Amino acid sequence: MITGIKFSLNDSLYSRDPQDTELGQRILKHSIILIDDIGLENFTFKKLALEIESTEASMYRYFENKHQLLLFLTSWYWQWVEYLISIHTLNIEDPGHRLKIILKSIINATSENALTEYINENLLHNIIINEGSKAYHTHDVDEENKHGIFSSYKELNEVIAQAILALNSNFPYPHSLASNILEMANNQVYFAQHLPRLTDIKVPKGDLSQLEAMMEYFVMKLVKD
Amino acid sequence: MITGIKFSLNDSLYSRDPQDTELGQRILKHSIILIDDIGLENFTFKKLALEIESTEASMYRYFENKHQLLLFLTSWYWQWVEYLISIHTLNIEDPGHRLKIILKSIINATSENALTEYINENLLHNIIINEGSKAYHTHDVDEENKHGIFSSYKELNEVIAQAILALNSNFPYPHSLASNILEMANNQVYFAQHLPRLTDIKVPKGDLSQLEAMMEYFVMKLVKD
DNA sequence: TATCTGTGATAGTAAAACTATTATATCTAA
DNA sequence: TTAGATATAATAGTTTTACTATCACAGATA
């Protein structure tokens, strides 16, 4: 029986791998719930410790600080999306079809259950939408990048870029389009929820079908010859 | 003689308008320099006060906290870009030409001097690229939005959306494309500088011509029938 | 039986993020 | 010209955040 997925994440994303212990898994589970609830700025390890009836010091055994925790969560998420894409595109040959499935996978990742008890993918997706870009908008990007902190994001980006090139090998900006797809998919949901004048789509009750239609329209119109 | 531009910014963006006093202007000038230098996370009012030989308490008379300061700076910036667009598109009738000029204005805003002694537009542009999205990625977006905090961003977005519709009135997603233009223009520069595998462009010595070519390619291909 | 591993309990520090009070210089309107 | 308003400085304080350090202890492991 499958009880969960464990991803191999870069060493620099934690002090002790939280996937390996019961407390570690509780940290992941409740940090997702708490960050989703109060936002990253208001989130502290003290509040988290209180929530899971542990101590602040124990939180620091797993993560050096909350930024490292955010990096862990975002890396986990992007690795999961890449995994979903790999499954959904198995045996799909047609490049146009493949690219559409990739878009669907990125957008609807949240509705799939990774069978990981300690990670609520729905809430994690919210966190990615709300806080995801803060993972790399930091003064130490270059240093963190050297340590391979962003490799799961870059790998996912490469998968998308290759799918774009498979559809049109002359497309001049595959990597920029790929990163823009990832950013836009999150941003437009955020705008629909909080700054609706910045978008044309709606996300009624979390229904992402309008986003999907728009993303497909943009990408296909751009990539096709 | 023109000595500077003063924008009318929403009351909620400050406690006391920093544009009106000498200390306020020094706060703006040196906060831009300091945030650019050490990053928003490491920036504190205490460090700023030290820099300009004033006191922490005096900083708090102008801004409630550093997030409000960031909101002020980003609003100022977007209002300035809208002003540049309005100037550059005067007497330009052709919609395609107009839209291209808008893109140029957004991308090259930095190379223009607003003649505002206390605002270094170059550094401010860097801050927008590095920290801009944090202005609205906050737990209190909805509350802040109610107070009109984001109106300059939304107005600029509307100007772009209208220019898109002028070129093709059937384009189904003018607002989403507009917001994506603004986000993408910043993100792709950031990626080129820090995570080059996520983009296809380069920004050699701050030269943004590759970005301009790419943005024009994307937008024109999308908008044209 | 010894030791290693993971956690809890407790205590502490330095800095960040404010708030409050008083003093004083300057400018401004009666 | 003078009383009051305005802007800033100086000082001192509080609470919270973001850590670090130490010791005790239970359970697994060798």
Short mmCIF file of C-alpha atoms (C1' of nucleotides) in Angstrom, two decimals:
data_model
loop_
_atom_site.label_atom_id
_atom_site.label_comp_id
_atom_site.label_asym_id
_atom_site.label_seq_id
_atom_site.Cartn_x
_atom_site.Cartn_y
_atom_site.Cartn_z
CA MET A 1 0.00 0.00 0.00
CA ILE A 2 1.18 3.48 -0.87
CA THR A 3 1.39 5.66 2.19
CA GLY A 4 3.05 8.72 0.82
CA ILE A 5 5.54 10.32 -1.47
CA LYS A 6 8.88 11.38 -0.18
CA PHE A 7 10.92 13.70 -2.33
CA SER A 8 14.66 13.97 -2.17
CA LEU A 9 15.25 17.60 -1.52
CA ASN A 10 18.49 19.50 -1.51
CA ASP A 11 20.41 19.30 1.77
CA SER A 12 20.49 23.07 2.07
CA LEU A 13 16.72 23.17 2.40
CA TYR A 14 16.75 21.97 5.99
CA SER A 15 18.94 21.23 9.00
CA ARG A 16 17.27 17.87 9.58
CA ASP A 17 14.98 16.31 6.95
CA PRO A 18 11.45 16.84 8.30
CA GLN A 19 10.07 14.04 6.14
CA ASP A 20 11.94 11.48 8.26
CA THR A 21 10.46 11.98 11.72
CA GLU A 22 7.08 12.34 13.31
CA LEU A 23 7.83 15.81 14.66
CA GLY A 24 9.22 16.84 11.29
CA GLN A 25 6.01 15.79 9.58
CA ARG A 26 3.94 17.64 12.15
CA ILE A 27 6.05 20.74 11.52
CA LEU A 28 5.32 20.50 7.80
CA LYS A 29 1.63 19.81 8.29
CA HIS A 30 0.98 22.61 10.74
CA SER A 31 3.31 25.17 9.22
CA ILE A 32 1.26 24.88 6.02
CA ILE A 33 -1.98 25.33 7.94
CA LEU A 34 -0.61 28.22 9.97
CA ILE A 35 1.09 30.11 7.12
CA ASP A 36 -2.07 29.77 5.05
CA ASP A 37 -4.05 31.11 7.98
CA ILE A 38 -2.02 34.09 9.22
CA GLY A 39 0.40 34.73 6.34
CA LEU A 40 4.15 34.34 6.18
CA GLU A 41 4.96 37.71 7.80
CA ASN A 42 2.93 36.93 10.91
CA PHE A 43 4.12 33.34 11.10
CA THR A 44 6.76 32.57 13.74
CA PHE A 45 8.34 29.38 15.00
CA LYS A 46 7.05 30.22 18.46
CA LYS A 47 3.45 30.25 17.26
CA LEU A 48 4.04 27.03 15.33
CA ALA A 49 5.54 25.34 18.39
CA LEU A 50 2.55 26.39 20.46
CA GLU A 51 0.22 24.97 17.81
CA ILE A 52 1.84 21.54 17.78
CA GLU A 53 2.65 21.53 21.49
CA SER A 54 6.38 21.42 21.02
CA THR A 55 9.08 24.02 21.60
CA GLU A 56 10.59 26.80 19.57
CA ALA A 57 14.04 25.23 19.94
CA SER A 58 12.78 22.02 18.38
CA MET A 59 11.57 23.91 15.31
CA TYR A 60 15.07 25.28 14.87
CA ARG A 61 16.44 21.76 14.78
CA TYR A 62 14.67 21.25 11.45
CA PHE A 63 14.93 24.67 9.84
CA GLU A 64 17.40 27.47 10.36
CA ASN A 65 14.63 30.07 9.95
CA LYS A 66 11.25 30.53 8.35
CA HIS A 67 12.73 31.50 5.02
CA GLN A 68 14.37 28.08 4.80
CA LEU A 69 11.02 26.51 5.64
CA LEU A 70 9.40 28.46 2.82
CA LEU A 71 12.14 27.31 0.46
CA PHE A 72 11.49 23.74 1.52
CA LEU A 73 7.74 24.01 0.94
CA THR A 74 8.10 25.67 -2.46
CA SER A 75 10.69 23.13 -3.59
CA TRP A 76 8.48 20.29 -2.45
CA TYR A 77 5.58 21.82 -4.38
CA TRP A 78 7.44 22.31 -7.65
CA GLN A 79 8.89 18.84 -7.46
CA TRP A 80 5.41 17.50 -6.96
CA VAL A 81 4.13 19.42 -9.99
CA GLU A 82 6.96 18.01 -12.09
CA TYR A 83 6.04 14.54 -10.87
CA LEU A 84 2.39 15.10 -11.83
CA ILE A 85 3.43 16.28 -15.28
CA SER A 86 5.59 13.22 -15.81
CA ILE A 87 2.68 10.95 -14.94
CA HIS A 88 0.06 12.76 -16.99
CA THR A 89 2.17 13.01 -20.11
CA LEU A 90 3.19 9.35 -20.20
CA ASN A 91 2.45 7.90 -23.63
CA ILE A 92 1.20 11.23 -24.95
CA GLU A 93 3.00 11.82 -28.21
CA ASP A 94 1.33 14.85 -29.79
CA PRO A 95 3.29 17.98 -28.72
CA GLY A 96 0.22 20.21 -28.68
CA HIS A 97 -1.63 17.76 -26.51
CA ARG A 98 1.38 17.40 -24.23
CA LEU A 99 1.68 21.12 -23.68
CA LYS A 100 -2.01 21.44 -22.86
CA ILE A 101 -1.71 18.64 -20.33
CA ILE A 102 1.27 20.38 -18.78
CA LEU A 103 -0.77 23.55 -18.38
CA LYS A 104 -3.60 21.58 -16.80
CA SER A 105 -1.16 19.90 -14.44
CA ILE A 106 0.29 23.21 -13.28
CA ILE A 107 -3.09 24.82 -12.79
CA ASN A 108 -4.98 21.94 -11.21
CA ALA A 109 -2.17 20.43 -9.17
CA THR A 110 -4.15 21.28 -6.10
CA SER A 111 -7.02 18.90 -6.84
CA GLU A 112 -4.77 15.88 -6.79
CA ASN A 113 -3.92 14.09 -3.64
CA ALA A 114 -0.33 13.03 -3.30
CA LEU A 115 -1.32 10.63 -0.54
CA THR A 116 1.10 12.39 1.71
CA GLU A 117 -0.77 12.57 4.97
CA TYR A 118 1.24 15.44 6.35
CA ILE A 119 0.95 17.76 3.34
CA ASN A 120 -2.34 19.37 2.39
CA GLU A 121 -1.76 20.18 -1.27
CA ASN A 122 -4.70 22.54 -1.39
CA LEU A 123 -3.35 24.78 1.32
CA LEU A 124 0.18 24.45 -0.03
CA HIS A 125 -1.03 25.68 -3.40
CA ASN A 126 -2.54 28.71 -1.66
CA ILE A 127 0.81 29.38 -0.04
CA ILE A 128 2.56 29.16 -3.40
CA ILE A 129 0.08 31.65 -4.83
CA ASN A 130 0.36 34.04 -1.90
CA GLU A 131 3.98 33.74 -0.86
CA GLY A 132 5.75 31.69 -3.54
CA SER A 133 7.62 34.52 -5.19
CA LYS A 134 9.15 35.53 -1.85
CA ALA A 135 11.17 32.32 -1.96
CA TYR A 136 13.53 33.77 -4.55
CA HIS A 137 13.00 37.49 -4.01
CA THR A 138 15.60 37.69 -1.32
CA HIS A 139 18.87 39.50 -0.90
CA ASP A 140 20.73 36.17 -0.79
CA VAL A 141 19.36 34.70 -4.05
CA ASP A 142 22.75 34.34 -5.64
CA GLU A 143 24.21 32.61 -2.61
CA GLU A 144 21.20 30.31 -2.25
CA ASN A 145 21.21 29.60 -5.95
CA LYS A 146 24.82 28.44 -5.73
CA HIS A 147 23.71 25.80 -3.25
CA GLY A 148 21.13 24.46 -5.67
CA ILE A 149 18.20 25.72 -3.63
CA PHE A 150 16.15 26.56 -6.71
CA SER A 151 16.94 23.48 -8.76
CA SER A 152 13.46 21.98 -8.60
CA TYR A 153 11.97 25.19 -9.95
CA LYS A 154 14.58 25.35 -12.70
CA GLU A 155 14.07 21.70 -13.61
CA LEU A 156 10.35 22.16 -13.87
CA ASN A 157 10.95 25.21 -16.01
CA GLU A 158 13.19 23.18 -18.30
CA VAL A 159 10.50 20.50 -18.72
CA ILE A 160 8.03 23.15 -19.84
CA ALA A 161 10.57 24.84 -22.12
CA GLN A 162 11.29 21.52 -23.83
CA ALA A 163 7.58 20.90 -24.35
CA ILE A 164 7.31 24.34 -25.96
CA LEU A 165 10.22 23.59 -28.28
CA ALA A 166 8.72 20.20 -29.16
CA LEU A 167 5.66 22.00 -30.47
CA ASN A 168 7.63 24.69 -32.29
CA SER A 169 11.37 24.32 -32.46
CA ASN A 170 11.67 27.86 -33.84
CA PHE A 171 10.04 29.51 -30.87
CA PRO A 172 12.68 32.01 -29.74
CA TYR A 173 11.87 32.34 -26.04
CA PRO A 174 11.02 28.92 -24.58
CA HIS A 175 12.52 29.50 -21.12
CA SER A 176 11.02 32.93 -20.70
CA LEU A 177 7.62 31.66 -21.74
CA ALA A 178 7.95 28.72 -19.37
CA SER A 179 8.79 30.89 -16.37
CA ASN A 180 6.09 33.29 -17.36
CA ILE A 181 3.55 30.47 -17.47
CA LEU A 182 4.45 29.48 -13.92
CA GLU A 183 4.33 33.03 -12.62
CA MET A 184 1.23 34.03 -14.52
CA ALA A 185 -0.76 31.00 -13.46
CA ASN A 186 -0.26 31.96 -9.83
CA ASN A 187 -0.51 35.71 -10.23
CA GLN A 188 -3.75 35.71 -12.13
CA VAL A 189 -5.43 33.61 -9.45
CA TYR A 190 -4.14 36.01 -6.84
CA PHE A 191 -5.44 38.99 -8.79
CA ALA A 192 -8.82 37.36 -9.32
CA GLN A 193 -9.08 36.86 -5.56
CA HIS A 194 -7.72 40.17 -4.33
CA LEU A 195 -7.25 42.74 -7.11
CA PRO A 196 -9.88 41.81 -9.68
CA ARG A 197 -9.35 44.89 -11.83
CA LEU A 198 -5.98 43.45 -12.82
CA THR A 199 -7.45 40.42 -14.52
CA ASP A 200 -10.29 39.30 -16.79
CA ILE A 201 -10.87 35.92 -15.23
CA LYS A 202 -12.86 34.82 -12.22
CA VAL A 203 -12.18 31.94 -9.90
CA PRO A 204 -15.66 31.19 -8.56
CA LYS A 205 -15.41 28.91 -5.53
CA GLY A 206 -11.91 27.93 -6.51
CA ASP A 207 -12.97 26.78 -9.98
CA LEU A 208 -9.92 27.32 -12.19
CA SER A 209 -11.47 26.57 -15.57
CA GLN A 210 -11.35 30.21 -16.71
CA LEU A 211 -7.68 30.37 -15.84
CA GLU A 212 -7.09 27.19 -17.80
CA ALA A 213 -8.87 28.54 -20.85
CA MET A 214 -6.92 31.77 -20.72
CA MET A 215 -3.55 30.12 -20.23
CA GLU A 216 -4.22 27.80 -23.15
CA TYR A 217 -5.25 30.75 -25.31
CA PHE A 218 -2.09 32.69 -24.47
CA VAL A 219 0.35 29.83 -24.81
CA MET A 220 -1.06 28.30 -27.96
CA LYS A 221 -1.37 31.62 -29.75
CA LEU A 222 2.22 32.44 -28.83
CA VAL A 223 3.84 29.14 -29.63
CA LYS A 224 2.06 28.17 -32.82
CA ASP A 225 3.69 29.30 -36.02
CA MET B 1 12.42 76.38 -13.53
CA ILE B 2 11.23 72.87 -12.88
CA THR B 3 12.68 71.54 -9.66
CA GLY B 4 10.77 68.32 -9.31
CA ILE B 5 7.61 66.36 -9.66
CA LYS B 6 5.32 65.87 -6.73
CA PHE B 7 2.67 63.21 -7.04
CA SER B 8 -0.54 63.23 -5.07
CA LEU B 9 -0.50 59.90 -3.35
CA ASN B 10 -3.24 58.28 -1.35
CA ASP B 11 -3.41 59.41 2.29
CA SER B 12 -3.08 55.86 3.53
CA LEU B 13 0.41 55.61 2.06
CA TYR B 14 1.98 57.68 4.83
CA SER B 15 1.38 59.28 8.20
CA ARG B 16 2.89 62.56 7.06
CA ASP B 17 3.59 63.27 3.38
CA PRO B 18 7.37 62.89 3.01
CA GLN B 19 7.38 64.98 -0.16
CA ASP B 20 6.53 68.09 1.87
CA THR B 21 9.48 68.39 4.23
CA GLU B 22 13.22 68.24 4.12
CA LEU B 23 13.44 65.29 6.47
CA GLY B 24 10.72 63.50 4.52
CA GLN B 25 12.67 63.92 1.31
CA ARG B 26 15.83 62.68 2.98
CA ILE B 27 13.90 59.65 4.20
CA LEU B 28 12.78 58.88 0.64
CA LYS B 29 16.22 59.46 -0.83
CA HIS B 30 18.12 57.34 1.65
CA SER B 31 15.54 54.60 2.08
CA ILE B 32 15.84 53.97 -1.66
CA ILE B 33 19.60 53.83 -1.43
CA LEU B 34 19.56 51.63 1.67
CA ILE B 35 16.87 49.17 0.51
CA ASP B 36 18.66 48.78 -2.79
CA ASP B 37 21.86 48.12 -0.91
CA ILE B 38 20.85 45.70 1.85
CA GLY B 39 17.43 44.46 0.71
CA LEU B 40 14.02 45.05 2.24
CA GLU B 41 14.29 42.26 4.84
CA ASN B 42 17.46 43.68 6.32
CA PHE B 43 16.28 47.25 6.13
CA THR B 44 15.12 48.84 9.41
CA PHE B 45 14.09 52.33 10.42
CA LYS B 46 16.89 52.32 12.95
CA LYS B 47 19.52 51.77 10.25
CA LEU B 48 17.87 54.41 8.08
CA ALA B 49 17.86 56.92 10.94
CA LEU B 50 21.53 56.24 11.57
CA GLU B 51 22.26 56.82 7.88
CA ILE B 52 20.58 60.21 7.73
CA GLU B 53 21.60 61.22 11.25
CA SER B 54 18.10 61.43 12.55
CA THR B 55 16.16 59.24 14.98
CA GLU B 56 14.07 56.12 14.68
CA ALA B 57 11.07 57.91 16.20
CA SER B 58 11.24 60.54 13.47
CA MET B 59 11.01 57.86 10.78
CA TYR B 60 7.82 56.63 12.37
CA ARG B 61 6.28 60.06 12.04
CA TYR B 62 6.29 59.63 8.29
CA PHE B 63 5.57 55.94 7.89
CA GLU B 64 3.81 53.51 10.20
CA ASN B 65 6.22 50.75 9.24
CA LYS B 66 8.51 49.68 6.44
CA HIS B 67 5.71 47.99 4.54
CA GLN B 68 3.93 51.33 4.25
CA LEU B 69 7.16 52.86 3.00
CA LEU B 70 7.42 50.17 0.34
CA LEU B 71 3.82 50.85 -0.67
CA PHE B 72 4.65 54.53 -0.98
CA LEU B 73 7.69 53.90 -3.15
CA THR B 74 5.91 51.44 -5.44
CA SER B 75 2.93 53.76 -5.83
CA TRP B 76 5.22 56.65 -6.63
CA TYR B 77 6.98 54.52 -9.23
CA TRP B 78 3.84 53.33 -11.01
CA GLN B 79 2.43 56.81 -11.04
CA TRP B 80 5.64 58.02 -12.57
CA VAL B 81 5.49 55.32 -15.28
CA GLU B 82 1.92 56.33 -16.07
CA TYR B 83 3.08 59.93 -16.36
CA LEU B 84 5.89 58.91 -18.72
CA ILE B 85 3.45 56.96 -20.86
CA SER B 86 1.10 59.92 -21.09
CA ILE B 87 3.91 62.14 -22.28
CA HIS B 88 5.39 59.70 -24.76
CA THR B 89 2.09 58.81 -26.37
CA LEU B 90 0.93 62.39 -26.90
CA ASN B 91 -0.12 62.87 -30.51
CA ILE B 92 0.57 59.24 -31.38
CA GLU B 93 -2.50 57.96 -33.17
CA ASP B 94 -1.58 54.52 -34.50
CA PRO B 95 -2.61 51.92 -31.87
CA GLY B 96 0.26 49.57 -32.70
CA HIS B 97 2.76 52.36 -32.37
CA ARG B 98 1.13 53.50 -29.12
CA LEU B 99 1.36 50.06 -27.57
CA LYS B 100 5.02 49.72 -28.52
CA ILE B 101 5.77 53.08 -26.95
CA ILE B 102 3.97 51.98 -23.80
CA LEU B 103 6.17 48.90 -23.61
CA LYS B 104 9.27 51.01 -24.10
CA SER B 105 8.13 53.40 -21.40
CA ILE B 106 7.60 50.58 -18.89
CA ILE B 107 10.91 48.94 -19.64
CA ASN B 108 13.13 51.99 -19.92
CA ALA B 109 11.49 54.13 -17.24
CA THR B 110 14.75 54.00 -15.36
CA SER B 111 16.76 55.91 -17.93
CA GLU B 112 14.60 58.99 -17.60
CA ASN B 113 15.19 61.57 -15.00
CA ALA B 114 12.12 62.92 -13.26
CA LEU B 115 14.12 65.85 -12.03
CA THR B 116 13.15 64.90 -8.53
CA GLU B 117 16.30 65.43 -6.58
CA TYR B 118 15.37 63.12 -3.76
CA ILE B 119 14.37 60.11 -5.86
CA ASN B 120 16.95 58.13 -7.80
CA GLU B 121 14.79 56.43 -10.42
CA ASN B 122 17.49 53.95 -11.32
CA LEU B 123 17.71 52.56 -7.81
CA LEU B 124 13.95 52.75 -7.40
CA HIS B 125 13.53 50.64 -10.51
CA ASN B 126 15.86 48.06 -8.98
CA ILE B 127 13.72 48.04 -5.86
CA ILE B 128 10.60 47.50 -7.94
CA ILE B 129 12.28 44.58 -9.69
CA ASN B 130 13.55 43.03 -6.48
CA GLU B 131 10.83 43.81 -3.98
CA GLY B 132 7.88 45.22 -5.92
CA SER B 133 5.65 42.17 -5.75
CA LYS B 134 5.92 42.15 -1.95
CA ALA B 135 3.87 45.34 -1.90
CA TYR B 136 0.67 43.44 -2.64
CA HIS B 137 1.64 39.95 -1.48
CA THR B 138 0.63 40.60 2.07
CA HIS B 139 -1.96 39.18 4.42
CA ASP B 140 -3.75 42.53 4.52
CA VAL B 141 -4.18 43.04 0.74
CA ASP B 142 -7.92 43.21 0.91
CA GLU B 143 -7.92 45.73 3.72
CA GLU B 144 -5.23 47.84 2.03
CA ASN B 145 -7.02 47.60 -1.28
CA LYS B 146 -10.19 49.00 0.31
CA HIS B 147 -8.21 52.09 1.23
CA GLY B 148 -7.15 52.62 -2.38
CA ILE B 149 -3.52 51.72 -1.71
CA PHE B 150 -3.10 50.01 -5.06
CA SER B 151 -4.97 52.52 -7.20
CA SER B 152 -1.91 53.80 -9.07
CA TYR B 153 -1.03 50.25 -10.10
CA LYS B 154 -4.60 49.57 -11.16
CA GLU B 155 -4.81 52.83 -13.09
CA LEU B 156 -1.61 52.11 -14.96
CA ASN B 157 -2.95 48.65 -15.72
CA GLU B 158 -6.12 50.17 -17.11
CA VAL B 159 -4.13 52.48 -19.40
CA ILE B 160 -2.30 49.48 -20.83
CA ALA B 161 -5.48 47.44 -21.14
CA GLN B 162 -7.14 50.25 -23.10
CA ALA B 163 -4.16 50.48 -25.43
CA ILE B 164 -4.44 46.74 -26.06
CA LEU B 165 -8.13 47.06 -26.85
CA ALA B 166 -7.45 50.00 -29.15
CA LEU B 167 -5.25 47.74 -31.24
CA ASN B 168 -7.65 44.81 -31.19
CA SER B 169 -11.06 45.37 -29.67
CA ASN B 170 -11.76 41.63 -29.80
CA PHE B 171 -8.82 40.67 -27.62
CA PRO B 172 -10.46 38.71 -24.80
CA TYR B 173 -8.00 39.29 -21.95
CA PRO B 174 -6.78 42.91 -21.98
CA HIS B 175 -6.45 43.32 -18.21
CA SER B 176 -4.71 40.02 -17.69
CA LEU B 177 -2.28 40.76 -20.48
CA ALA B 178 -1.65 44.22 -19.05
CA SER B 179 -0.85 42.93 -15.58
CA ASN B 180 1.23 40.19 -17.08
CA ILE B 181 3.24 42.73 -19.07
CA LEU B 182 4.05 44.64 -15.89
CA GLU B 183 4.98 41.53 -13.94
CA MET B 184 6.87 39.89 -16.76
CA ALA B 185 8.94 42.96 -17.56
CA ASN B 186 10.27 42.97 -14.00
CA ASN B 187 10.53 39.24 -13.51
CA GLN B 188 12.50 38.56 -16.65
CA VAL B 189 15.09 41.14 -15.69
CA TYR B 190 15.34 39.57 -12.25
CA PHE B 191 15.76 36.12 -13.76
CA ALA B 192 18.39 37.34 -16.21
CA GLN B 193 20.34 38.76 -13.28
CA HIS B 194 19.93 35.97 -10.75
CA LEU B 195 18.39 32.81 -12.23
CA PRO B 196 19.45 32.89 -15.87
CA ARG B 197 18.15 29.42 -16.67
CA LEU B 198 14.63 30.77 -16.30
CA THR B 199 14.94 33.17 -19.20
CA ASP B 200 16.32 33.49 -22.73
CA ILE B 201 17.33 37.10 -22.52
CA LYS B 202 20.39 38.80 -21.19
CA VAL B 203 20.73 42.22 -19.64
CA PRO B 204 24.37 43.06 -20.32
CA LYS B 205 25.42 46.04 -18.23
CA GLY B 206 21.80 46.98 -17.69
CA ASP B 207 21.05 47.13 -21.41
CA LEU B 208 17.37 46.23 -21.70
CA SER B 209 17.11 46.01 -25.47
CA GLN B 210 16.71 42.21 -25.47
CA LEU B 211 13.89 42.52 -22.98
CA GLU B 212 12.26 45.14 -25.15
CA ALA B 213 12.47 42.93 -28.25
CA MET B 214 11.02 39.97 -26.38
CA MET B 215 8.18 41.90 -24.81
CA GLU B 216 7.26 43.37 -28.18
CA TYR B 217 7.33 39.89 -29.75
CA PHE B 218 5.06 38.45 -27.06
CA VAL B 219 2.58 41.27 -26.94
CA MET B 220 2.25 41.86 -30.66
CA LYS B 221 1.88 38.18 -31.47
CA LEU B 222 -0.78 37.86 -28.80
CA VAL B 223 -2.79 40.95 -29.56
CA LYS B 224 -2.78 40.93 -33.32
CA ASP B 225 -5.65 39.10 -34.99
"C1'" DT C 1 24.93 -2.17 29.49
"C1'" DA C 2 26.55 1.77 27.09
"C1'" DT C 3 25.52 5.18 23.78
"C1'" DC C 4 23.25 7.48 20.43
"C1'" DT C 5 19.16 9.93 18.69
"C1'" DG C 6 15.25 12.82 19.12
"C1'" DT C 7 12.69 15.71 21.95
"C1'" DG C 8 11.41 18.61 25.90
"C1'" DA C 9 12.26 22.04 29.29
"C1'" DT C 10 14.28 26.03 30.55
"C1'" DA C 11 16.83 30.12 30.20
"C1'" DG C 12 18.94 33.44 28.06
"C1'" DT C 13 20.55 37.38 24.39
"C1'" DA C 14 20.34 40.77 20.62
"C1'" DA C 15 17.81 43.00 17.56
"C1'" DA C 16 13.44 44.60 15.56
"C1'" DA C 17 9.40 47.03 15.87
"C1'" DC C 18 7.38 49.88 17.87
"C1'" DT C 19 5.39 53.98 21.71
"C1'" DA C 20 5.76 57.85 24.79
"C1'" DT C 21 7.61 62.05 26.71
"C1'" DT C 22 10.08 66.14 26.89
"C1'" DA C 23 12.85 69.80 24.95
"C1'" DT C 24 13.77 73.07 21.51
"C1'" DA C 25 14.28 75.61 17.26
"C1'" DT C 26 11.75 77.71 13.61
"C1'" DC C 27 8.04 79.44 11.23
"C1'" DT C 28 3.49 81.67 11.13
"C1'" DA C 29 -0.73 84.20 12.13
"C1'" DA C 30 -3.08 87.66 15.36
"C1'" DT D 1 5.91 91.09 18.70
"C1'" DT D 2 4.35 87.52 20.65
"C1'" DA D 3 1.71 83.25 21.27
"C1'" DG D 4 1.01 79.19 19.19
"C1'" DA D 5 1.75 75.72 15.90
"C1'" DT D 6 5.07 72.74 13.47
"C1'" DA D 7 9.03 69.88 12.86
"C1'" DT D 8 12.60 67.53 14.81
"C1'" DA D 9 15.82 65.70 18.29
"C1'" DA D 10 16.87 63.24 22.38
"C1'" DT D 11 15.90 59.88 25.45
"C1'" DA D 12 13.83 56.01 27.40
"C1'" DG D 13 11.06 52.56 27.51
"C1'" DT D 14 8.06 47.83 26.04
"C1'" DT D 15 6.94 43.81 23.48
"C1'" DT D 16 7.98 40.56 20.08
"C1'" DT D 17 11.03 38.18 17.02
"C1'" DA D 18 14.75 35.49 16.09
"C1'" DC D 19 17.59 33.19 17.57
"C1'" DT D 20 21.45 30.16 20.92
"C1'" DA D 21 22.83 27.24 24.77
"C1'" DT D 22 22.43 23.77 28.21
"C1'" DC D 23 20.70 19.88 30.48
"C1'" DA D 24 17.53 16.13 31.23
"C1'" DC D 25 15.37 12.09 29.66
"C1'" DA D 26 13.02 8.36 27.06
"C1'" DG D 27 13.51 4.89 23.61
"C1'" DA D 28 16.00 2.64 20.08
"C1'" DT D 29 20.46 0.31 18.86
"C1'" DA D 30 24.96 -2.01 19.21
#
